[in-house]
Amino acid sequence: MRFIRAIDGFFFRKISAQGFGLMRILWGGMIFWFLLLQWPDVTQLYSNEGFLTHEAFRHLVGDTSYWNVLDYVHSPLGVRLVYTALLISSFCTMVGISCRLSTIVTFVLYASITERGWLILLGGHAITKSAGLVLMIAPNLQAFSVDRAVRQWRMWKETRKLMAHPSMSIWIWRLHLLQIICIYVAAFWEKTLGLTWMNGSAAAIAMHNTIYSRWPEWLLNIITPYTPLLTGYTMIFEGAWMLLLIPSSWLKKISKGMLDWGIILRALVLSGFVFHLGIELSMDIGHFSITMLTSLAGLLLLRDFDAFRATFNRKWGEKKIHILYDDKCKLCRRTTFMLMMMDFLHRFDMVDFHHVGKRKKVDPHLKLEDLDKAMHIKMPDGKVHKGFKAMRVLTAHIPPLWPLYPLLHLPGISHAGHKTYEIVAHNRRRCTDEYCEI
Amino acid sequence: MFAGAYSRNLEGALMGRVHAASQTLGLCNDSGSIICPPQQQRSDGMAVNMPFNDTVAPVFEDYMEFFKIWQRWNMFAPNPMASFHFYVAEVREQNGEWRTFKTYHKSGLGLRDRWYKAQIIRDLPLYKQHNFGLHEYLMSLDCEEHSIAPNRDVRYRVIRNDVYYEQDDILSKKFWSDVMPERWHDSVMYEGVCPDPS
């Protein structure tokens, strides 16, 4: 019985599905973006009127290529349609509309496109496909999706409560981890067979290559003497993934409690983000780096998201921003719900200002008629902001909206923002839960 | 020379391969057939991307190299690639000297040339239609772009630098800053005359 419980725990223990949600977004977005860039050349690359007719392609590859959709679609129009379907499905995967279906369609069409393509225009095809396969069979893809947001909205509308974190069985995460370990350890092993990775000169050679280097010659020449550090970092980073093959309890025993499996994994994932972002910024090698970043995102667990939140909240602490909203106004309810959905840092406290007790507790001096004109927020230091300014302040506390924060401070934006806010606030009671008449 | 799996001599090899490439892609028009018998035979037991790597790539590797449109799994292991090369297009002046009018070197390419790859891909049907060799086709584009008169002598040179892992002082700043132009190997890849657009 104990054995069965151990097996059950090993494969079916519940973990957060947020990492896979993030991986789904990055995977769909990456495919959408890179294939969009290829759009002008689609018929040249994949149709009968391009470089290689289907007949010629089959003649060349014989029976060795896998089944793919483009076996049946050869005309330029047909290929355009297939490609358009792929762009739509990858976009749906990214935003999370019909997650399972869109991921399967994206995988099948992406595999077809890469199978039929005779020019490898992007690097990292194989890893992108294997990440797609993992996503396709993952038990839960709903985290950070439109599908889930719609269900959350319905629930919140009825009960003013949100659903619990999405979870899934751990087996798919373990499979994904094993795959990533194989990639890095195989790369490490092959590099140990070469002279340049062992004597420290590999990074200098790779970065100077005129084919894919992004940096100018003079800059490369300056950093050349320091590149053994990069070579060493690469070898240590890739080789360290072998540590994850050691069971957690053994690792603790061997290191006498100094090494923790979970901390090693988090350190490797973070190092991986640095490693692949560095490659992406210094070399043009297709979407290899982005696909590896995507795969690493799938390894993030709830504790990693909590750690991320704790890092950003280290100075902020447990303080809350009180957002006073109008629960009788449907637009305000929707806005409030969206803010709650984006409150990854857990900094917001939503207060219905019609609830006198709660309102007085936040600030006894706030008047109902003022609150009725614009959304008010009260900061932990006691400052009160309202309307457009309140929205602008909130963007600083919502990670997905951080890129907007500096834009909202550009000259002229404030004036336009106040005007727009006034118009929307004035007409807000015309809104239903589904749409607004402005 | 390329490190690891690939070792090739770019000089001369390109021209030999163009004919094979033309045949494989049906670019030849003598038979009137879309498919010409491929010279490269496929090997058995190839995995998902192997048909490309083993059959099509050998035919096109030089072509792909030229336009920087290749990737491979082991491009960084066991050693990174250590042969850097670029091409220059030159025209013969009245005094008999050759003048470089275009350099296919990444650091010297402008935004437009960075997109040259995409442009060539778009223009390939023209290449197919006229049954040009690769260099003739490139030459026609370059002559037009740089307004070089018909029948002027034009040539393409490949300029290559090979890094020798065991001999070179790769980690010194001086090695990389001194590497041009003394260490570049230089050879004429193709010579021809600008075509008459009419």
XYZ file of C-alpha atoms in Angstrom:
636
model
C 0.000 0.000 0.000
C 2.841 2.328 0.902
C 4.477 1.561 -2.448
C 1.279 2.372 -4.326
C 0.917 5.614 -2.378
C 4.524 6.505 -3.265
C 3.889 5.830 -6.971
C 0.669 7.804 -6.810
C 2.469 10.721 -5.175
C 5.340 10.580 -7.661
C 3.141 10.752 -10.740
C -0.164 12.247 -9.650
C 0.591 14.723 -6.881
C -1.102 18.011 -7.696
C 1.042 20.987 -8.655
C 0.184 24.468 -9.894
C -0.562 24.695 -13.614
C 0.665 28.307 -13.777
C 4.081 27.370 -15.181
C 2.453 25.492 -18.034
C 0.078 28.431 -18.554
C 3.057 30.732 -18.975
C 4.727 28.201 -21.275
C 1.563 28.042 -23.395
C 1.523 31.839 -23.784
C 5.197 32.014 -24.781
C 4.970 29.012 -27.109
C 1.912 30.304 -28.971
C 3.297 33.839 -29.090
C 6.673 32.718 -30.381
C 5.191 30.637 -33.204
C 2.757 33.425 -34.100
C 5.457 36.087 -34.256
C 8.139 34.153 -36.139
C 5.709 32.734 -38.688
C 4.166 36.139 -39.230
C 7.608 37.365 -40.327
C 7.696 34.569 -42.918
C 4.289 35.481 -44.362
C 5.557 37.189 -47.581
C 7.470 34.053 -48.605
C 4.925 31.396 -47.681
C 3.937 30.292 -51.162
C 7.558 30.282 -52.310
C 8.555 28.086 -49.427
C 5.705 25.621 -49.203
C 3.550 25.549 -52.346
C 3.769 23.849 -55.731
C 4.591 27.182 -57.321
C 7.554 27.773 -55.056
C 11.066 26.345 -55.037
C 10.090 22.741 -54.685
C 6.926 21.081 -55.954
C 5.312 18.553 -53.689
C 6.170 15.839 -56.195
C 9.820 16.853 -56.201
C 9.862 17.047 -52.419
C 8.433 13.535 -52.119
C 10.910 12.301 -54.710
C 13.749 13.676 -52.624
C 12.688 12.533 -49.183
C 10.957 9.275 -50.116
C 9.023 7.729 -47.258
C 11.178 9.216 -44.583
C 9.152 12.331 -43.876
C 6.255 12.201 -41.429
C 2.638 12.648 -42.345
C 1.781 16.287 -42.655
C -1.121 18.443 -43.754
C 0.833 19.872 -46.679
C 0.872 16.396 -48.243
C -2.683 17.189 -49.247
C -2.491 20.926 -49.859
C -0.170 22.087 -52.624
C -1.704 25.127 -54.282
C -0.560 28.623 -53.234
C -4.081 29.492 -52.058
C -4.401 26.279 -50.080
C -0.997 26.787 -48.476
C -1.938 30.372 -47.598
C -5.121 29.093 -45.950
C -3.251 26.464 -43.942
C -0.727 29.068 -42.897
C -3.497 31.492 -41.914
C -5.119 28.751 -39.835
C -1.769 28.231 -38.110
C -1.435 31.939 -37.353
C -4.973 32.036 -35.921
C -4.528 28.888 -33.854
C -1.153 30.026 -32.475
C -2.717 33.356 -31.499
C -5.572 31.511 -29.770
C -3.011 29.349 -27.966
C -1.197 32.436 -26.795
C -4.250 34.197 -25.371
C -5.924 30.969 -24.283
C -9.039 30.608 -26.395
C -10.087 26.936 -26.609
C -6.666 26.099 -25.171
C -6.599 22.355 -25.849
C -7.966 22.521 -29.387
C -5.860 25.492 -30.432
C -2.688 23.883 -29.030
C -3.332 20.646 -30.928
C -4.088 22.492 -34.166
C -0.993 24.669 -33.733
C 1.212 21.643 -33.091
C -0.069 19.705 -36.111
C 0.160 22.662 -38.506
C 3.528 23.834 -37.199
C 4.938 20.321 -37.539
C 3.524 20.179 -41.087
C 5.081 23.475 -42.075
C 8.491 22.540 -40.733
C 8.299 19.080 -42.265
C 7.555 20.437 -45.718
C 9.997 23.377 -45.533
C 13.279 22.678 -47.247
C 14.981 25.778 -45.931
C 15.554 25.914 -42.234
C 14.811 29.561 -41.698
C 14.428 29.328 -37.945
C 16.596 27.500 -35.458
C 15.100 25.381 -32.691
C 12.367 23.554 -34.641
C 12.827 20.254 -32.845
C 12.674 21.797 -29.371
C 9.637 23.883 -30.316
C 7.868 20.748 -31.490
C 8.741 18.750 -28.398
C 7.548 21.612 -26.155
C 4.333 21.669 -28.194
C 3.870 17.935 -27.728
C 4.227 18.330 -23.952
C 1.678 21.159 -23.941
C -0.711 19.189 -26.111
C -0.937 16.337 -23.617
C -0.658 18.432 -20.441
C -3.598 17.835 -18.062
C -4.293 21.558 -17.574
C -3.534 24.452 -19.914
C -6.033 26.894 -18.462
C -3.805 29.148 -16.356
C -3.663 32.761 -17.595
C -6.165 31.996 -20.362
C -9.185 33.825 -21.720
C -11.174 30.597 -21.220
C -10.435 30.624 -17.512
C -10.988 34.373 -17.193
C -14.494 33.937 -18.640
C -15.282 31.221 -16.083
C -13.757 33.312 -13.327
C -15.931 36.268 -14.351
C -19.094 34.180 -14.226
C -18.192 32.872 -10.805
C -17.188 36.257 -9.425
C -20.354 37.856 -10.801
C -22.437 35.315 -8.892
C -20.478 34.850 -5.690
C -17.845 37.617 -5.498
C -15.338 34.812 -5.054
C -12.580 33.585 -7.354
C -11.707 30.016 -8.275
C -8.678 28.382 -6.694
C -5.316 28.213 -8.524
C -5.426 25.840 -11.495
C -3.617 22.600 -10.727
C -2.549 19.451 -12.585
C -0.851 16.095 -11.980
C 2.895 16.293 -11.718
C 3.742 13.556 -14.277
C 3.763 15.936 -17.253
C 6.061 18.319 -15.399
C 8.439 15.456 -14.624
C 8.413 14.385 -18.271
C 9.159 17.937 -19.361
C 11.966 18.281 -16.824
C 13.537 15.015 -17.988
C 13.457 16.263 -21.567
C 15.220 19.504 -20.641
C 17.824 17.625 -18.601
C 18.512 15.430 -21.660
C 18.967 18.482 -23.895
C 21.444 20.213 -21.597
C 23.367 17.136 -20.519
C 23.724 15.922 -24.130
C 24.967 19.385 -25.150
C 27.387 19.401 -22.199
C 28.713 15.955 -23.057
C 29.320 16.826 -26.685
C 31.095 20.033 -25.702
C 33.471 18.150 -23.404
C 34.684 16.318 -26.526
C 35.842 19.580 -28.115
C 39.046 21.446 -27.467
C 37.654 24.972 -27.389
C 35.039 24.392 -24.690
C 37.682 22.893 -22.476
C 40.348 25.570 -23.003
C 37.891 28.453 -22.691
C 38.068 29.874 -26.207
C 34.705 28.643 -27.537
C 32.647 31.713 -26.615
C 35.180 34.040 -28.278
C 35.013 32.046 -31.517
C 31.234 31.742 -31.478
C 30.667 35.413 -30.765
C 33.039 36.540 -33.521
C 31.311 34.499 -36.181
C 30.241 36.858 -38.926
C 27.283 34.665 -39.815
C 25.266 35.127 -36.659
C 26.989 37.677 -34.462
C 24.804 40.649 -33.555
C 27.516 42.789 -32.014
C 30.016 45.063 -33.796
C 33.600 43.920 -34.220
C 35.073 46.607 -31.932
C 32.825 45.611 -29.025
C 33.615 41.938 -29.492
C 37.324 42.703 -29.504
C 37.015 44.517 -26.170
C 35.245 41.646 -24.428
C 37.322 38.844 -25.993
C 39.781 38.466 -23.064
C 36.830 37.991 -20.687
C 34.954 35.412 -22.772
C 36.433 32.374 -20.955
C 34.012 33.365 -18.194
C 31.146 32.861 -20.644
C 32.579 29.544 -21.820
C 32.914 28.409 -18.224
C 29.412 29.607 -17.367
C 28.009 27.613 -20.277
C 29.771 24.419 -19.242
C 28.884 24.717 -15.551
C 25.277 25.631 -16.346
C 24.741 22.745 -18.774
C 26.601 20.189 -16.676
C 24.784 21.181 -13.476
C 21.502 19.819 -14.840
C 22.930 16.367 -14.086
C 22.433 17.122 -10.374
C 18.688 16.930 -10.935
C 19.010 13.260 -11.841
C 19.925 12.563 -8.220
C 16.852 11.952 -6.048
C 16.160 14.741 -3.581
C 16.683 12.598 -0.475
C 20.027 11.252 -1.753
C 21.183 14.759 -2.616
C 20.478 15.904 0.933
C 22.227 12.889 2.381
C 25.323 13.215 0.162
C 25.672 16.953 0.800
C 24.763 16.589 4.483
C 21.782 18.878 4.035
C 23.668 21.621 2.186
C 22.065 21.060 -1.219
C 18.344 21.249 -1.803
C 16.919 19.785 -5.019
C 14.240 22.471 -5.345
C 16.684 25.317 -4.850
C 19.060 23.816 -7.434
C 16.202 23.600 -9.916
C 15.181 27.206 -9.311
C 18.782 28.370 -9.642
C 19.155 26.452 -12.914
C 15.929 27.855 -14.337
C 16.996 31.398 -13.430
C 20.487 30.779 -14.849
C 18.794 29.411 -17.958
C 16.831 32.637 -18.399
C 20.068 34.635 -18.147
C 21.930 32.202 -20.428
C 19.374 32.160 -23.237
C 18.589 35.868 -23.047
C 22.332 36.454 -23.369
C 22.507 34.240 -26.448
C 19.466 35.940 -27.957
C 20.990 39.383 -27.444
C 24.389 38.435 -28.846
C 23.631 35.964 -31.650
C 21.069 35.613 -34.401
C 20.366 31.881 -34.374
C 16.661 31.793 -35.136
C 14.214 31.185 -32.340
C 16.360 28.651 -30.489
C 16.869 30.892 -27.464
C 13.203 31.879 -27.237
C 12.046 28.269 -27.469
C 14.418 27.309 -24.640
C 13.128 30.196 -22.514
C 9.611 28.964 -23.255
C 10.483 25.448 -22.138
C 12.127 26.713 -18.953
C 8.981 28.680 -18.080
C 7.101 25.363 -17.944
C 9.279 24.283 -15.017
C 8.098 27.110 -12.756
C 6.064 25.935 -9.785
C 3.776 27.795 -7.386
C 6.675 28.312 -4.987
C 8.605 30.050 -7.784
C 5.728 32.414 -8.491
C 5.476 33.048 -4.737
C 9.211 33.725 -4.589
C 8.922 36.124 -7.544
C 6.089 37.922 -5.743
C 8.006 38.007 -2.469
C 11.039 39.509 -4.227
C 8.978 42.340 -5.651
C 7.104 42.814 -2.382
C 10.209 42.783 -0.197
C 10.012 46.521 0.399
C 6.265 46.728 -0.074
C 5.461 44.131 2.592
C 1.867 43.219 3.344
C 0.486 46.686 2.634
C -2.609 47.021 0.457
C -3.917 49.558 -2.012
C -7.624 50.002 -1.314
C -9.604 50.333 -4.534
C -13.049 51.815 -3.926
C -15.372 50.738 -6.717
C -19.056 51.064 -7.506
C -20.621 47.622 -7.234
C -23.885 48.931 -8.718
C -22.149 49.931 -11.943
C -21.557 47.077 -14.344
C -18.557 48.641 -16.089
C -16.948 49.259 -12.687
C -17.520 45.628 -11.727
C -15.840 44.474 -14.905
C -12.908 46.850 -14.427
C -12.541 45.709 -10.840
C -12.588 42.089 -11.943
C -9.890 42.737 -14.540
C -7.719 44.464 -11.951
C -8.141 41.468 -9.650
C -7.141 39.131 -12.475
C -3.962 41.116 -13.045
C -3.091 41.539 -9.379
C -0.142 39.124 -9.531
C 1.624 40.957 -6.709
C -1.418 40.640 -4.405
C -1.423 44.334 -3.560
C -5.071 45.257 -4.111
C -7.983 45.301 -1.705
C -11.308 45.806 -3.480
C -13.910 47.752 -1.505
C -17.481 48.364 -2.621
C -18.016 51.998 -1.622
C -21.752 51.437 -1.142
C -20.824 49.324 1.853
C -20.682 52.103 4.465
C -18.780 50.142 7.098
C -16.021 49.049 4.745
C -15.803 52.503 3.174
C -15.474 54.248 6.541
C -12.830 51.761 7.554
C -10.729 52.702 4.498
C -11.243 56.452 4.886
C -14.042 58.090 6.890
C -13.607 61.406 5.044
C -14.397 60.166 1.541
C -17.737 61.444 0.297
C -20.185 59.259 -1.587
C -20.848 61.896 -4.292
C -17.110 62.165 -5.039
C -16.735 58.405 -5.146
C -19.678 58.230 -7.544
C -17.863 60.443 -10.065
C -14.579 58.532 -10.371
C -12.752 55.488 -9.071
C -10.728 56.321 -5.926
C -7.741 54.453 -4.581
C -6.140 54.915 -1.193
C -2.433 54.182 -0.945
C -0.781 52.677 2.152
C 0.782 56.100 2.920
C -2.702 57.658 3.100
C -2.602 59.428 -0.286
C -5.819 59.263 -2.307
C -5.836 59.235 -6.124
C -8.859 59.257 -8.376
C -9.890 58.792 -12.008
C -7.168 58.579 -14.657
C -4.421 59.298 -12.133
C -5.572 56.349 -10.021
C -5.447 54.081 -13.079
C -1.960 55.373 -13.872
C -0.753 54.676 -10.350
C -2.189 51.151 -10.498
C -0.231 50.287 -13.681
C 2.950 50.483 -11.591
C 1.628 47.617 -9.464
C 0.482 45.340 -12.321
C 3.459 43.554 -13.993
C 1.766 42.982 -17.393
C 1.024 46.731 -17.565
C 4.509 47.915 -16.633
C 5.375 48.788 -20.257
C 2.416 51.211 -20.211
C 3.565 53.063 -17.100
C 6.164 55.352 -18.752
C 3.881 55.883 -21.752
C 1.099 57.184 -19.501
C 3.479 59.889 -18.272
C 4.246 61.266 -21.745
C 3.231 64.909 -22.328
C -0.378 65.203 -23.476
C -1.358 61.716 -22.390
C -2.515 62.954 -18.989
C -4.912 65.495 -20.525
C -6.327 62.984 -23.035
C -6.539 60.342 -20.309
C -8.542 62.609 -17.972
C -10.963 63.538 -20.775
C -11.453 59.917 -21.840
C -11.939 58.848 -18.237
C -14.565 61.555 -17.691
C -16.537 60.482 -20.787
C -16.413 56.806 -19.817
C -17.269 57.525 -16.155
C -20.163 59.782 -17.153
C -21.675 57.070 -19.367
C -20.830 54.109 -17.213
C -24.363 53.378 -16.088
C -25.357 52.628 -19.686
C -23.173 49.532 -19.569
C -24.402 46.000 -19.157
C -22.111 43.210 -18.045
C -21.367 42.475 -21.680
C -21.101 45.846 -23.441
C -21.300 49.652 -23.070
C -23.116 52.399 -24.933
C -20.804 55.390 -24.847
C 37.788 24.801 -42.356
C 34.655 24.237 -40.434
C 35.033 22.572 -37.122
C 33.151 19.447 -36.236
C 31.008 17.704 -38.757
C 31.449 20.022 -41.712
C 34.588 20.475 -43.664
C 34.467 21.891 -47.117
C 36.338 23.777 -49.715
C 34.205 26.627 -50.881
C 36.398 27.392 -53.855
C 35.055 25.664 -56.892
C 32.635 23.562 -54.922
C 29.877 26.085 -55.340
C 29.928 25.972 -59.088
C 29.864 22.204 -59.129
C 26.904 22.114 -56.865
C 24.813 24.632 -58.736
C 24.176 22.197 -61.531
C 23.155 19.501 -59.074
C 20.919 21.973 -57.295
C 19.320 22.985 -60.562
C 18.619 19.409 -61.414
C 17.228 18.547 -58.036
C 14.883 21.490 -57.849
C 13.760 21.131 -61.432
C 15.454 24.345 -62.376
C 16.751 22.801 -65.600
C 14.555 23.311 -68.605
C 16.163 21.024 -71.156
C 13.783 18.172 -70.474
C 10.774 20.401 -69.937
C 10.073 18.397 -66.833
C 9.506 19.834 -63.390
C 11.481 17.058 -61.763
C 14.957 16.264 -62.882
C 16.584 13.129 -61.475
C 18.400 14.112 -58.286
C 22.095 13.327 -58.214
C 22.063 12.926 -54.454
C 20.554 9.661 -53.337
C 18.869 9.503 -49.987
C 20.242 7.231 -47.325
C 17.977 4.936 -45.348
C 16.894 5.223 -41.743
C 16.759 8.966 -41.599
C 14.968 10.695 -38.729
C 12.536 13.584 -38.918
C 14.846 16.315 -40.133
C 17.345 14.017 -41.704
C 15.825 14.020 -45.175
C 16.677 17.673 -45.304
C 20.094 17.338 -43.766
C 21.239 14.302 -45.690
C 19.671 14.803 -49.053
C 18.724 18.368 -49.745
C 21.341 20.104 -47.635
C 24.396 18.643 -49.381
C 23.030 19.956 -52.640
C 22.213 23.350 -51.250
C 24.743 23.826 -48.526
C 26.811 26.312 -50.464
C 23.774 28.163 -51.619
C 22.463 28.293 -48.072
C 25.857 29.265 -46.770
C 25.925 32.189 -49.123
C 22.677 33.575 -47.794
C 23.246 32.534 -44.216
C 20.120 30.441 -44.140
C 21.227 27.320 -42.387
C 21.086 26.059 -38.853
C 22.199 22.816 -37.377
C 21.995 21.149 -34.022
C 25.720 20.825 -33.503
C 26.814 24.237 -34.687
C 28.412 24.909 -31.288
C 29.646 21.456 -30.309
C 32.054 19.820 -29.961
C 33.572 23.119 -31.139
C 31.916 26.228 -32.554
C 32.303 26.897 -36.248
C 35.615 28.525 -36.903
C 35.586 29.510 -40.534
C 34.333 32.988 -41.298
C 33.883 34.136 -44.828
C 32.172 36.694 -46.980
C 31.913 37.575 -50.627
C 32.785 40.678 -52.565
C 31.549 41.693 -55.996
C 34.074 43.548 -58.178
C 33.999 45.256 -61.553
C 36.991 45.729 -63.870
C 37.777 49.384 -64.496
C 39.122 50.869 -67.739
C 42.675 50.644 -66.432
C 42.283 46.925 -65.881
C 42.076 47.111 -62.084
C 39.275 45.523 -60.126
C 37.045 47.748 -57.976
C 34.845 46.343 -55.220
C 31.298 47.580 -55.601
C 29.496 45.327 -53.136
C 30.586 43.520 -49.986
C 28.492 40.725 -48.578
C 29.949 41.129 -45.113
C 27.538 41.368 -42.231
C 29.302 44.236 -40.530
C 29.337 46.166 -43.781
C 25.760 45.484 -44.795
C 23.043 48.068 -44.458
C 19.481 47.415 -43.463
C 18.456 46.662 -47.019
C 21.176 44.068 -47.454
C 20.274 42.424 -44.182
C 17.010 41.682 -45.903
C 18.819 40.441 -48.968
C 18.078 36.873 -47.994
C 14.358 37.513 -48.099
C 14.708 39.378 -51.361
C 16.528 36.503 -53.008
C 13.894 34.083 -51.803
C 11.241 36.211 -53.429
C 13.211 36.503 -56.650
C 14.043 32.851 -57.041
C 11.162 32.115 -59.425
C 12.820 34.554 -61.800
C 15.993 32.567 -61.476
C 13.998 29.438 -62.214
C 12.268 31.067 -65.168
C 15.488 32.190 -66.831
C 17.434 29.091 -65.910
C 20.296 31.257 -64.648
C 23.124 29.855 -62.633
C 23.215 31.252 -59.120
C 26.095 33.604 -59.794
C 24.749 34.777 -63.104
C 21.542 35.587 -61.379
C 23.232 37.415 -58.523
C 25.376 39.253 -61.009
C 22.359 40.422 -62.959
C 20.842 41.787 -59.745
C 24.043 43.462 -58.636
C 24.728 44.972 -62.064
C 21.234 46.418 -62.118
C 21.411 47.686 -58.539
C 24.770 49.397 -59.082
C 24.047 50.560 -62.652
C 27.001 48.755 -64.168
C 27.013 48.861 -67.951
C 26.327 45.662 -69.929
C 29.323 43.565 -70.943
C 31.541 44.974 -68.169
C 33.652 42.287 -66.507
C 32.436 41.383 -63.043
C 33.783 38.832 -60.625
C 32.944 37.455 -57.194
C 35.659 36.699 -54.718
C 35.266 34.628 -51.590
C 37.266 35.939 -48.693
C 37.723 33.537 -45.855
C 39.430 33.418 -42.504
C 40.012 30.137 -40.737
C 40.697 30.007 -37.039
C 43.045 27.269 -35.943
C 42.119 26.171 -32.457
C 45.486 24.887 -31.410
C 47.741 27.502 -32.980
C 45.890 30.781 -32.695
C 45.832 33.007 -29.679
C 42.067 33.200 -29.766
C 41.650 34.909 -26.421
C 43.841 37.865 -27.235
C 42.227 41.067 -28.356
C 45.086 41.539 -30.804
C 44.358 38.309 -32.645
C 40.867 39.447 -33.626
C 41.733 43.051 -34.352
C 44.720 42.080 -36.500
C 42.954 39.329 -38.318
C 41.806 41.519 -41.173
C 42.961 41.622 -43.859
C 46.256 39.745 -43.640
C 44.785 36.431 -42.670
C 41.937 36.429 -45.115
C 42.241 33.855 -47.869
C 41.134 35.222 -51.104
C 40.018 33.437 -54.247
C 37.945 34.183 -57.301
C 34.702 32.247 -57.207
C 33.084 33.367 -60.418
C 33.787 35.640 -63.336
C 31.386 36.890 -65.966
C 30.042 39.936 -67.728
C 27.060 42.075 -66.817
C 24.082 40.968 -68.892
C 22.307 43.248 -71.292
C 18.889 43.961 -69.739
C 17.322 44.165 -73.187
